[in-house]
Amino acid sequence: MDLTKPPGISERRHFLLILTFACFNNRRSFLHVDVGLKLLWKSLPDAFLTYREMEETFQMETSELQDMYDYYQEAVQEYIQVMKPRCLQDLCRWTIRKSLDDNNLCLPNAVEELKVPRRMKRFLNLSDLKQRKESDDDNQSVVVVHNANVNFKLYLCVFV
């Protein structure tokens, strides 16, 4: 499959599309990859992907493309028809986490040091989104994706 970036889609957005495609294609190989995808999207300020962006990026059968888009929407638990900005709550979480990281404070430990209610700490650490607890390090699979053109590195941990 040709994964060349189509015109009008930024490098970063193209990278996120490819990452989503990789999760979709590996959903049967890695248990809970959808949880990792959801955590990833809740930690980014980017607008959610649209069907049109996927259609422009991937030359796939319509039914397979719809399956991938349905998988994506279910994983991130957002059902959108057009590209729109993220909700204020998600943007605030991202801004606080980025501020901590920019000040060389290690996540999630830095959040635990904040003088805020426990519920806010869970929100900032994405704990409110985790559907399953990790069992032990022996059962951990890590997918590492790096795109030098976007200057963006992602460590997507999937617990099996």
PDB file of C-alpha atoms in Angstrom:
ATOM      1  CA  MET A   1       0.000   0.000   0.000  1.00  0.00           C
ATOM      2  CA  ASP A   2       1.261   3.452  -0.910  1.00  0.00           C
ATOM      3  CA  LEU A   3       1.484   5.616   2.224  1.00  0.00           C
ATOM      4  CA  THR A   4       2.718   8.747   0.464  1.00  0.00           C
ATOM      5  CA  LYS A   5       1.487  11.931   2.111  1.00  0.00           C
ATOM      6  CA  PRO A   6      -1.372  13.431   0.095  1.00  0.00           C
ATOM      7  CA  PRO A   7      -1.348  17.191  -0.584  1.00  0.00           C
ATOM      8  CA  GLY A   8      -3.098  19.292   2.044  1.00  0.00           C
ATOM      9  CA  ILE A   9      -2.278  17.000   4.975  1.00  0.00           C
ATOM     10  CA  SER A  10       0.523  18.050   7.321  1.00  0.00           C
ATOM     11  CA  GLU A  11       3.447  15.739   8.113  1.00  0.00           C
ATOM     12  CA  ARG A  12       2.264  15.362  11.708  1.00  0.00           C
ATOM     13  CA  ARG A  13      -1.303  14.572  10.682  1.00  0.00           C
ATOM     14  CA  HIS A  14      -0.041  12.088   8.094  1.00  0.00           C
ATOM     15  CA  PHE A  15       2.042  10.408  10.793  1.00  0.00           C
ATOM     16  CA  LEU A  16      -1.037  10.126  13.051  1.00  0.00           C
ATOM     17  CA  LEU A  17      -3.022   8.622  10.179  1.00  0.00           C
ATOM     18  CA  ILE A  18      -0.311   6.024   9.587  1.00  0.00           C
ATOM     19  CA  LEU A  19      -0.153   5.247  13.305  1.00  0.00           C
ATOM     20  CA  THR A  20      -3.932   4.738  13.362  1.00  0.00           C
ATOM     21  CA  PHE A  21      -3.626   2.492  10.306  1.00  0.00           C
ATOM     22  CA  ALA A  22      -0.915   0.445  12.083  1.00  0.00           C
ATOM     23  CA  CYS A  23      -3.107   0.035  15.171  1.00  0.00           C
ATOM     24  CA  PHE A  24      -6.049  -1.031  13.018  1.00  0.00           C
ATOM     25  CA  ASN A  25      -3.956  -3.603  11.150  1.00  0.00           C
ATOM     26  CA  ASN A  26      -2.472  -4.983  14.397  1.00  0.00           C
ATOM     27  CA  ARG A  27      -5.643  -4.991  16.475  1.00  0.00           C
ATOM     28  CA  ARG A  28      -5.783  -8.789  16.450  1.00  0.00           C
ATOM     29  CA  SER A  29      -2.077  -9.238  17.227  1.00  0.00           C
ATOM     30  CA  PHE A  30      -1.985  -6.953  20.271  1.00  0.00           C
ATOM     31  CA  LEU A  31      -4.704  -7.097  22.865  1.00  0.00           C
ATOM     32  CA  HIS A  32      -5.959  -3.698  24.005  1.00  0.00           C
ATOM     33  CA  VAL A  33      -4.232  -1.737  21.232  1.00  0.00           C
ATOM     34  CA  ASP A  34      -7.459   0.281  21.158  1.00  0.00           C
ATOM     35  CA  VAL A  35      -6.823   1.387  24.757  1.00  0.00           C
ATOM     36  CA  GLY A  36      -3.354   2.585  23.759  1.00  0.00           C
ATOM     37  CA  LEU A  37      -4.828   4.467  20.800  1.00  0.00           C
ATOM     38  CA  LYS A  38      -7.398   6.120  23.066  1.00  0.00           C
ATOM     39  CA  LEU A  39      -4.728   7.172  25.576  1.00  0.00           C
ATOM     40  CA  LEU A  40      -2.589   8.545  22.778  1.00  0.00           C
ATOM     41  CA  TRP A  41      -5.397  10.688  21.364  1.00  0.00           C
ATOM     42  CA  LYS A  42      -6.367  11.991  24.791  1.00  0.00           C
ATOM     43  CA  SER A  43      -2.784  13.148  25.311  1.00  0.00           C
ATOM     44  CA  LEU A  44      -2.552  15.091  22.019  1.00  0.00           C
ATOM     45  CA  PRO A  45      -4.052  18.491  21.165  1.00  0.00           C
ATOM     46  CA  ASP A  46      -4.707  17.544  17.533  1.00  0.00           C
ATOM     47  CA  ALA A  47      -8.205  17.471  16.107  1.00  0.00           C
ATOM     48  CA  PHE A  48      -9.612  13.979  15.646  1.00  0.00           C
ATOM     49  CA  LEU A  49      -9.145  12.336  12.267  1.00  0.00           C
ATOM     50  CA  THR A  50     -11.947  12.483   9.730  1.00  0.00           C
ATOM     51  CA  TYR A  51     -13.152   9.865   7.299  1.00  0.00           C
ATOM     52  CA  ARG A  52     -12.177  12.164   4.439  1.00  0.00           C
ATOM     53  CA  GLU A  53      -8.557  12.352   5.657  1.00  0.00           C
ATOM     54  CA  MET A  54      -8.392   8.570   5.808  1.00  0.00           C
ATOM     55  CA  GLU A  55      -9.956   8.295   2.370  1.00  0.00           C
ATOM     56  CA  GLU A  56      -7.401  10.715   0.893  1.00  0.00           C
ATOM     57  CA  THR A  57      -4.484   8.932   2.570  1.00  0.00           C
ATOM     58  CA  PHE A  58      -5.318   5.264   2.104  1.00  0.00           C
ATOM     59  CA  GLN A  59      -6.331   3.673  -1.166  1.00  0.00           C
ATOM     60  CA  MET A  60      -8.600   0.996   0.282  1.00  0.00           C
ATOM     61  CA  GLU A  61     -11.871  -0.698  -0.474  1.00  0.00           C
ATOM     62  CA  THR A  62     -14.754   1.389   0.867  1.00  0.00           C
ATOM     63  CA  SER A  63     -15.845  -1.349   3.291  1.00  0.00           C
ATOM     64  CA  GLU A  64     -12.325  -1.756   4.713  1.00  0.00           C
ATOM     65  CA  LEU A  65     -11.930   2.016   5.026  1.00  0.00           C
ATOM     66  CA  GLN A  66     -15.257   2.218   6.865  1.00  0.00           C
ATOM     67  CA  ASP A  67     -14.144  -0.610   9.172  1.00  0.00           C
ATOM     68  CA  MET A  68     -10.932   1.276   9.984  1.00  0.00           C
ATOM     69  CA  TYR A  69     -12.802   4.511  10.623  1.00  0.00           C
ATOM     70  CA  ASP A  70     -15.353   2.722  12.839  1.00  0.00           C
ATOM     71  CA  TYR A  71     -12.483   1.117  14.757  1.00  0.00           C
ATOM     72  CA  TYR A  72     -10.809   4.514  15.200  1.00  0.00           C
ATOM     73  CA  GLN A  73     -14.011   6.218  16.389  1.00  0.00           C
ATOM     74  CA  GLU A  74     -14.730   3.389  18.820  1.00  0.00           C
ATOM     75  CA  ALA A  75     -11.151   3.415  20.150  1.00  0.00           C
ATOM     76  CA  VAL A  76     -11.040   7.174  20.784  1.00  0.00           C
ATOM     77  CA  GLN A  77     -14.727   7.258  21.731  1.00  0.00           C
ATOM     78  CA  GLU A  78     -15.404  10.266  19.558  1.00  0.00           C
ATOM     79  CA  TYR A  79     -17.932  10.212  16.757  1.00  0.00           C
ATOM     80  CA  ILE A  80     -17.274  13.119  14.457  1.00  0.00           C
ATOM     81  CA  GLN A  81     -18.327  13.998  10.951  1.00  0.00           C
ATOM     82  CA  VAL A  82     -16.109  17.032  10.326  1.00  0.00           C
ATOM     83  CA  MET A  83     -12.767  18.189  11.694  1.00  0.00           C
ATOM     84  CA  LYS A  84     -13.275  20.355  14.757  1.00  0.00           C
ATOM     85  CA  PRO A  85     -11.064  21.556  17.603  1.00  0.00           C
ATOM     86  CA  ARG A  86     -10.641  19.408  20.682  1.00  0.00           C
ATOM     87  CA  CYS A  87     -12.791  20.121  23.703  1.00  0.00           C
ATOM     88  CA  LEU A  88     -11.447  22.600  26.252  1.00  0.00           C
ATOM     89  CA  GLN A  89     -11.035  19.849  28.844  1.00  0.00           C
ATOM     90  CA  ASP A  90      -8.678  17.854  26.586  1.00  0.00           C
ATOM     91  CA  LEU A  91      -6.714  20.978  25.629  1.00  0.00           C
ATOM     92  CA  CYS A  92      -6.287  21.946  29.296  1.00  0.00           C
ATOM     93  CA  ARG A  93      -4.997  18.472  30.147  1.00  0.00           C
ATOM     94  CA  TRP A  94      -2.532  18.638  27.257  1.00  0.00           C
ATOM     95  CA  THR A  95      -1.362  22.170  28.211  1.00  0.00           C
ATOM     96  CA  ILE A  96      -0.707  21.227  31.837  1.00  0.00           C
ATOM     97  CA  ARG A  97       1.109  18.016  30.884  1.00  0.00           C
ATOM     98  CA  LYS A  98       3.205  19.880  28.283  1.00  0.00           C
ATOM     99  CA  SER A  99       4.063  22.591  30.812  1.00  0.00           C
ATOM    100  CA  LEU A 100       5.293  19.978  33.288  1.00  0.00           C
ATOM    101  CA  ASP A 101       7.316  18.254  30.583  1.00  0.00           C
ATOM    102  CA  ASP A 102       8.767  21.564  29.317  1.00  0.00           C
ATOM    103  CA  ASN A 103      10.029  22.219  32.854  1.00  0.00           C
ATOM    104  CA  ASN A 104      11.803  18.849  32.910  1.00  0.00           C
ATOM    105  CA  LEU A 105       9.340  17.392  35.382  1.00  0.00           C
ATOM    106  CA  CYS A 106       8.833  13.691  34.792  1.00  0.00           C
ATOM    107  CA  LEU A 107       5.317  12.467  34.091  1.00  0.00           C
ATOM    108  CA  PRO A 108       3.389  10.947  35.856  1.00  0.00           C
ATOM    109  CA  ASN A 109       5.383  11.657  39.044  1.00  0.00           C
ATOM    110  CA  ALA A 110       5.193  15.433  38.540  1.00  0.00           C
ATOM    111  CA  VAL A 111       1.399  15.288  38.528  1.00  0.00           C
ATOM    112  CA  GLU A 112       1.426  13.464  41.857  1.00  0.00           C
ATOM    113  CA  GLU A 113       3.408  16.358  43.358  1.00  0.00           C
ATOM    114  CA  LEU A 114       0.811  18.960  42.338  1.00  0.00           C
ATOM    115  CA  LYS A 115      -1.375  20.415  45.078  1.00  0.00           C
ATOM    116  CA  VAL A 116      -4.651  19.523  43.371  1.00  0.00           C
ATOM    117  CA  PRO A 117      -7.443  17.089  44.273  1.00  0.00           C
ATOM    118  CA  ARG A 118      -6.923  13.368  43.575  1.00  0.00           C
ATOM    119  CA  ARG A 119      -9.612  13.459  40.869  1.00  0.00           C
ATOM    120  CA  MET A 120      -7.654  16.144  38.984  1.00  0.00           C
ATOM    121  CA  LYS A 121      -4.464  14.068  39.294  1.00  0.00           C
ATOM    122  CA  ARG A 122      -6.250  11.049  37.797  1.00  0.00           C
ATOM    123  CA  PHE A 123      -7.515  13.262  34.958  1.00  0.00           C
ATOM    124  CA  LEU A 124      -4.041  14.699  34.239  1.00  0.00           C
ATOM    125  CA  ASN A 125      -2.422  11.251  34.319  1.00  0.00           C
ATOM    126  CA  LEU A 126      -5.055   9.856  31.943  1.00  0.00           C
ATOM    127  CA  SER A 127      -6.045   7.406  34.680  1.00  0.00           C
ATOM    128  CA  ASP A 128      -9.683   8.265  34.113  1.00  0.00           C
ATOM    129  CA  LEU A 129      -9.365   6.667  30.661  1.00  0.00           C
ATOM    130  CA  LYS A 130      -7.549   3.457  31.487  1.00  0.00           C
ATOM    131  CA  GLN A 131      -9.954   0.583  31.105  1.00  0.00           C
ATOM    132  CA  ARG A 132      -7.583  -2.176  32.130  1.00  0.00           C
ATOM    133  CA  LYS A 133      -4.753  -2.371  34.620  1.00  0.00           C
ATOM    134  CA  GLU A 134      -1.407  -3.640  33.490  1.00  0.00           C
ATOM    135  CA  SER A 135      -0.610  -6.974  35.105  1.00  0.00           C
ATOM    136  CA  ASP A 136       3.178  -7.245  35.071  1.00  0.00           C
ATOM    137  CA  ASP A 137       6.183  -6.245  32.979  1.00  0.00           C
ATOM    138  CA  ASP A 138       6.430  -9.697  31.390  1.00  0.00           C
ATOM    139  CA  ASN A 139       3.120  -9.134  29.601  1.00  0.00           C
ATOM    140  CA  GLN A 140       4.006  -5.755  28.150  1.00  0.00           C
ATOM    141  CA  SER A 141       4.348  -5.202  24.425  1.00  0.00           C
ATOM    142  CA  VAL A 142       5.719  -1.905  23.213  1.00  0.00           C
ATOM    143  CA  VAL A 143       5.267  -0.478  19.750  1.00  0.00           C
ATOM    144  CA  VAL A 144       7.787   2.248  18.991  1.00  0.00           C
ATOM    145  CA  VAL A 145       7.137   4.523  16.056  1.00  0.00           C
ATOM    146  CA  HIS A 146       9.470   7.304  14.993  1.00  0.00           C
ATOM    147  CA  ASN A 147       9.151   9.729  12.120  1.00  0.00           C
ATOM    148  CA  ALA A 148      12.151  12.041  11.831  1.00  0.00           C
ATOM    149  CA  ASN A 149      10.357  14.348   9.396  1.00  0.00           C
ATOM    150  CA  VAL A 150       7.734  15.190  11.999  1.00  0.00           C
ATOM    151  CA  ASN A 151      10.162  15.329  14.936  1.00  0.00           C
ATOM    152  CA  PHE A 152       7.671  13.286  16.927  1.00  0.00           C
ATOM    153  CA  LYS A 153       8.367  10.082  18.802  1.00  0.00           C
ATOM    154  CA  LEU A 154       5.631   7.862  20.208  1.00  0.00           C
ATOM    155  CA  TYR A 155       5.839   4.990  22.600  1.00  0.00           C
ATOM    156  CA  LEU A 156       2.535   3.152  22.510  1.00  0.00           C
ATOM    157  CA  CYS A 157       2.374   0.582  25.278  1.00  0.00           C
ATOM    158  CA  VAL A 158      -0.114  -2.180  24.860  1.00  0.00           C
ATOM    159  CA  PHE A 159      -0.651  -4.640  27.651  1.00  0.00           C
ATOM    160  CA  VAL A 160      -1.473  -8.199  26.694  1.00  0.00           C
TER     161      VAL A 160
END
